[in-house]
Structures are given as C-alpha cells and as structure tokens.
mmCIF file of C-alpha atoms in Angstrom:
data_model
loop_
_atom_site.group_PDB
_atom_site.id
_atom_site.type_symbol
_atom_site.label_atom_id
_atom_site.label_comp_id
_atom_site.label_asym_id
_atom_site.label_seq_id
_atom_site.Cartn_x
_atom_site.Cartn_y
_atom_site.Cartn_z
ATOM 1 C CA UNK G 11 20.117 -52.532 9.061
ATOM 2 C CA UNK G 12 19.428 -49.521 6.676
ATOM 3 C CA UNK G 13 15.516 -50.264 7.356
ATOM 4 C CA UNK G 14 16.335 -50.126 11.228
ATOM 5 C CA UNK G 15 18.506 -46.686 10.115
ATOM 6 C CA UNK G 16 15.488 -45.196 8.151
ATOM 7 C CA UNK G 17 13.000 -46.139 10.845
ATOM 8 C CA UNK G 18 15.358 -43.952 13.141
ATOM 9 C CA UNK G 19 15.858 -40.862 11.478
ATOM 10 C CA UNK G 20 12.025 -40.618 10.706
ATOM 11 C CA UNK G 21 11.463 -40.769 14.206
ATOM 12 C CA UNK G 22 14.152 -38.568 14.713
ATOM 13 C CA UNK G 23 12.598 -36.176 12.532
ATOM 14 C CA UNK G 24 8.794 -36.371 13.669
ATOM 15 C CA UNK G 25 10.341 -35.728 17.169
ATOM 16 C CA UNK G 26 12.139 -32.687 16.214
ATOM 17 C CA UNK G 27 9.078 -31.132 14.502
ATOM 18 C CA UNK G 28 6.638 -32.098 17.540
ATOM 19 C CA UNK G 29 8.575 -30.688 19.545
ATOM 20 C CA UNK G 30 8.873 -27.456 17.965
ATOM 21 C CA UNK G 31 4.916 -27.089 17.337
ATOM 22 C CA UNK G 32 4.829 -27.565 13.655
ATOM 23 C CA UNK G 33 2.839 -30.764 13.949
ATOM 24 C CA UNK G 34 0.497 -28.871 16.162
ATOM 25 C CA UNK G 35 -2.994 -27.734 14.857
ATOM 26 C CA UNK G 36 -2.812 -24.669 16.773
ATOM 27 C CA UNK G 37 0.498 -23.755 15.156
ATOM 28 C CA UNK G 38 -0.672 -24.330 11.455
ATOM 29 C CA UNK G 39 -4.011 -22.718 12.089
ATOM 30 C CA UNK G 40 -2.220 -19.185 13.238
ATOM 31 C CA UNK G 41 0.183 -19.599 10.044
ATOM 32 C CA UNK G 42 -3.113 -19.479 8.000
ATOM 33 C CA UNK G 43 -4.864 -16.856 9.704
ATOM 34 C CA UNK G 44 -1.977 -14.585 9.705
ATOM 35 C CA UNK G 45 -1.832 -14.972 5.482
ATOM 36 C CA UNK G 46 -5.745 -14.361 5.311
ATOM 37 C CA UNK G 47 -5.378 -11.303 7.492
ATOM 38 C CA UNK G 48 -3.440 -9.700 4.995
ATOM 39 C CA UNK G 49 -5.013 -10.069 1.463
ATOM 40 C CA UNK G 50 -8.515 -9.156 0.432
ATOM 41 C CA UNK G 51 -10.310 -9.921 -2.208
ATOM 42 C CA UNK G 52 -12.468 -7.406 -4.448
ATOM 43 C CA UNK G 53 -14.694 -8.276 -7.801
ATOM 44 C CA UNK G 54 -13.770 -4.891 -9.270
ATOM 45 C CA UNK G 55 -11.789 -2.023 -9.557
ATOM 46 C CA UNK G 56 -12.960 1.568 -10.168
ATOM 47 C CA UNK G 57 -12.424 4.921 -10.290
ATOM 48 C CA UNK G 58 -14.869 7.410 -10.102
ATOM 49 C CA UNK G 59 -17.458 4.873 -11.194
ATOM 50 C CA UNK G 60 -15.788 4.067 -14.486
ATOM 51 C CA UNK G 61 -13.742 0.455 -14.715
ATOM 52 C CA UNK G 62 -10.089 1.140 -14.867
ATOM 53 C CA UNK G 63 -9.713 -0.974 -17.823
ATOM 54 C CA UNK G 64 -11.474 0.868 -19.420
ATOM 55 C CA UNK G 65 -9.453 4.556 -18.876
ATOM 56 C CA UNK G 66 -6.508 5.573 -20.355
ATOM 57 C CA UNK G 67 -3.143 5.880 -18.480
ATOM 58 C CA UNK G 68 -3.291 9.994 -18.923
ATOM 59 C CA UNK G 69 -6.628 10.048 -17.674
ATOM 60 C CA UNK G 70 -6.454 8.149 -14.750
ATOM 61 C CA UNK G 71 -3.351 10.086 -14.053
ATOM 62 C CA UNK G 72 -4.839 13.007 -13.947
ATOM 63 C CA UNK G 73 -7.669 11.810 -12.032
ATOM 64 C CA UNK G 74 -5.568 10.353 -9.313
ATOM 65 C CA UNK G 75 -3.390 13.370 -9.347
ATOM 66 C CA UNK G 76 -6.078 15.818 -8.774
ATOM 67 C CA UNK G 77 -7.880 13.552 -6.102
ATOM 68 C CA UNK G 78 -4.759 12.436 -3.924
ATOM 69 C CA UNK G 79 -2.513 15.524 -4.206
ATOM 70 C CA UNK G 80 0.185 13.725 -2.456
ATOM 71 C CA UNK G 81 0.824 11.373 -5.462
ATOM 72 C CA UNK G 82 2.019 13.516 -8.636
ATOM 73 C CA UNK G 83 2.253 12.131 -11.806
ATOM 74 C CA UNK G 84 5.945 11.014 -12.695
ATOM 75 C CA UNK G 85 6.438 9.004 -16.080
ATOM 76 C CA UNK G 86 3.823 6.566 -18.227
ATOM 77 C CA UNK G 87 5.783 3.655 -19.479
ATOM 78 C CA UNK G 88 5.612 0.383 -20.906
ATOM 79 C CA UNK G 89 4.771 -1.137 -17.632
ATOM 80 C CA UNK G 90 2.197 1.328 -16.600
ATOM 81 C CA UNK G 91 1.604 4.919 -14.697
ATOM 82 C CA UNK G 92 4.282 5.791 -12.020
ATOM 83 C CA UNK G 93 3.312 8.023 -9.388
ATOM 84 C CA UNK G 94 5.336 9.083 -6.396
ATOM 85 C CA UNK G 95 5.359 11.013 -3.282
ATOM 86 C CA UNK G 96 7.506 11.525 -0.428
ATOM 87 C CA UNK G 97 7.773 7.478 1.003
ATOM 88 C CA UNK G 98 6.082 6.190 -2.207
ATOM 89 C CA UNK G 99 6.105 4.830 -5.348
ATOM 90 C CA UNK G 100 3.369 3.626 -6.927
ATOM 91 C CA UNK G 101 3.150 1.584 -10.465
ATOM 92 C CA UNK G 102 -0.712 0.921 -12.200
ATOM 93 C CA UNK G 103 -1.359 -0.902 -15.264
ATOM 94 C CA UNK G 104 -4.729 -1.754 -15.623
ATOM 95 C CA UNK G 105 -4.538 -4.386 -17.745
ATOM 96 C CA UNK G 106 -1.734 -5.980 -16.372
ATOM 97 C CA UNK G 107 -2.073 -9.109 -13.869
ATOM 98 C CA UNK G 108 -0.357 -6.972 -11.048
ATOM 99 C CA UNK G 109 -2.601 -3.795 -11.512
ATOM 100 C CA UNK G 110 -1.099 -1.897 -8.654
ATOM 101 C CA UNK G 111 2.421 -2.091 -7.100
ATOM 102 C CA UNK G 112 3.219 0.128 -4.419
ATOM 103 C CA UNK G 113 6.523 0.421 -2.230
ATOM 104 C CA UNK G 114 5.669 2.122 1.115
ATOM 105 C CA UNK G 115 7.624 3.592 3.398
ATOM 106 C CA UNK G 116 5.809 3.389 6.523
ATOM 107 C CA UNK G 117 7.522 6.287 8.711
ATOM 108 C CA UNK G 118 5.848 8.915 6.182
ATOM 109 C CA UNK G 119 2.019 8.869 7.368
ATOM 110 C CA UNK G 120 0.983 10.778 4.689
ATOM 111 C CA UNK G 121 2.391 8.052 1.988
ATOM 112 C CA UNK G 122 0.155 5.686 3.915
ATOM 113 C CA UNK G 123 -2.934 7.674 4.123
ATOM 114 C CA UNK G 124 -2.076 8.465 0.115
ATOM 115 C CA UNK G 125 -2.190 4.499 -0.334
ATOM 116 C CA UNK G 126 -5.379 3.551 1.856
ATOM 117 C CA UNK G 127 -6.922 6.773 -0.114
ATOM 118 C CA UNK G 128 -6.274 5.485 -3.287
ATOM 119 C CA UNK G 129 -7.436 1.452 -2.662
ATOM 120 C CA UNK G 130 -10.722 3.188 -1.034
ATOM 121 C CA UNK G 131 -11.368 5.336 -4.454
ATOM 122 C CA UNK G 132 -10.142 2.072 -6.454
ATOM 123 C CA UNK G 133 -12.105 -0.611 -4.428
ATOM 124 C CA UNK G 134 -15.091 1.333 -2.582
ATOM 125 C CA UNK G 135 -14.072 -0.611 0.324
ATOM 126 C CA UNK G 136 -11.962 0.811 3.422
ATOM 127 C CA UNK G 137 -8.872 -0.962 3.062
ATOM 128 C CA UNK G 138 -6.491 -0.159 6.319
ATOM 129 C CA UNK G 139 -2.801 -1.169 6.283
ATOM 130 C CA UNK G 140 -2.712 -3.491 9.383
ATOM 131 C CA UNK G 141 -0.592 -2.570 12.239
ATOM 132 C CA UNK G 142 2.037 -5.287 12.169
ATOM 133 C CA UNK G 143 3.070 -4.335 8.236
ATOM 134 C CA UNK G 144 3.441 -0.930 9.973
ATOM 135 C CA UNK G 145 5.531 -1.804 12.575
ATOM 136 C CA UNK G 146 7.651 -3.467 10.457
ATOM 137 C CA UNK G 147 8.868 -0.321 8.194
ATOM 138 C CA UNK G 148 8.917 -0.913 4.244
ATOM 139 C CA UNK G 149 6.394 -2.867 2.753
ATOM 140 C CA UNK G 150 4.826 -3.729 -0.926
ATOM 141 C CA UNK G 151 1.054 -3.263 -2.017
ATOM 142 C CA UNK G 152 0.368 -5.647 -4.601
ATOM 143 C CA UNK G 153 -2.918 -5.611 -6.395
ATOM 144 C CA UNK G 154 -3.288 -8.960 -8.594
ATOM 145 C CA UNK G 155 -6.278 -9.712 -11.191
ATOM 146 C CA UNK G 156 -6.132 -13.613 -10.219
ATOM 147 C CA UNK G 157 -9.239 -15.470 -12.272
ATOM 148 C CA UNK G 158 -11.006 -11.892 -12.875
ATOM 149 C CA UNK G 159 -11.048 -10.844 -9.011
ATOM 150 C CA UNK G 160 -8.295 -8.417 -7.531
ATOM 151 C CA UNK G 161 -6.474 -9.504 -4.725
ATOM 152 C CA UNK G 162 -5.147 -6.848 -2.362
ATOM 153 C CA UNK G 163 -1.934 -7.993 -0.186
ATOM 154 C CA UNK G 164 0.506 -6.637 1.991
ATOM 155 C CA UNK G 165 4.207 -8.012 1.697
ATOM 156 C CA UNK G 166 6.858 -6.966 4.032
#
C-alpha cells in the first residue's frame, strides 16, 4: 500500500512539473541563457595600463576621480575605496575576491554611463548594462576574482 502511495505522488509530481514546462528542454535552455547573458568574464583588470593590484587605494582614487568626474572620492576603508555619485555607490578593493561592488540606480543615466565608463577603463572591453536590468530599476555590479579571472555580473 505505501509502495502503491509513493508510486502515486511521484507521478503526481512529474505531472505537475510537465505540465508547467520545467521538464521541458526549451524551458531549461532559456533559464541558462538568460544567466550567461548577464556575466562576463575578463583575464584582467586595469587601469590606465597598470594592474589594479598593483595601485594603491589613493591612487586609483584619484585616477578614477579625475577620469569619471561623476564619481568623487568619498572614504578609503577597511573594505576598500568608496566612491559615489548621484544614483551610485561604488566599493573597490583590489585585492579582495569581490573587487568591485556597485549599487545602481538605474533612473539616473549618468550613474549608468559613470558605471559602463569605469568597467570599459577597468576591463578594455565595452561592457553595456543590458536592457532588462534597466528596466527593472536598482541593480548590483559585482566584479568577482573567481580562479584568477574577473567575473562581471548584473544582479537585480
């Protein structure tokens, strides 16, 4: 009897999910092209031709300061250089496993012409907030050194 009651409920259960597409290839296949859409990878980070890792916190301040004028120097702490603008806030510790962290606010354009500036000048590669994060409002840059490459993602 509890076989026959097992045997039912995973039935049950495959039913339910077949029915709602989540044993369908289709359906897993857009799941993992929407994650891949939004995270690049990149070997190394630099600015003005000179490894990150290898500036200090003041200097890269003042680099990034005098490059992107919307992004001002605010504090250097223990967890890294914070610079803000209208809409952002970004945090960068070089050595850190999340190198960048940025909190968007996607109604201020210049905040996200500030951020694609500044992952251009870090990555030398044009890095464009996709459309949907936009749409969306708020959203995170994360920059992670995972196994000595930088990932690049977008979290809502």
């Amino acid at each position: 009897m509890k076989l026959i009651k097992v045997g039912l409920i995973v039935i049950s259960v495959i039913l339910v999910l077949n029915f709602t597409g989540m044993l369908n290839d289709e359906a897993s296949q857009k799941v993992n092209n929407v994650v891949d859409e939004f995270k690049t990878k990149i070997n190394e980070l630099e600015y003005k031709d000179k490894p990150i890792t290898e500036m200090s916190l003041k200097e890269l301040s003042t680099n990034i300061s005098s490059d992107i004028i919307y992004l001002k120097e605010d504090v250097i702490t223990d967890k890294g250089l914070v610079l803000t603008g209208k809409g952002i806030k970004t945090t960068i510790n070089p050595t850190g496993k999340k190198v960048l962290i940025a909190e968007v606010d996607a109604t201020e354009s210049k905040a996200v012409e500030s951020m694609e500036e500044l992952l251009y000048s870090l990555t030398n590669k044009e890095i464009k907030i996709p459309e949907k994060i936009l749409e969306k409002g708020n959203f995170t840059i994360t920059v992670e050194n995972i196994n000595d490459e930088y990932n690049v993602s977008f979290d809502i």
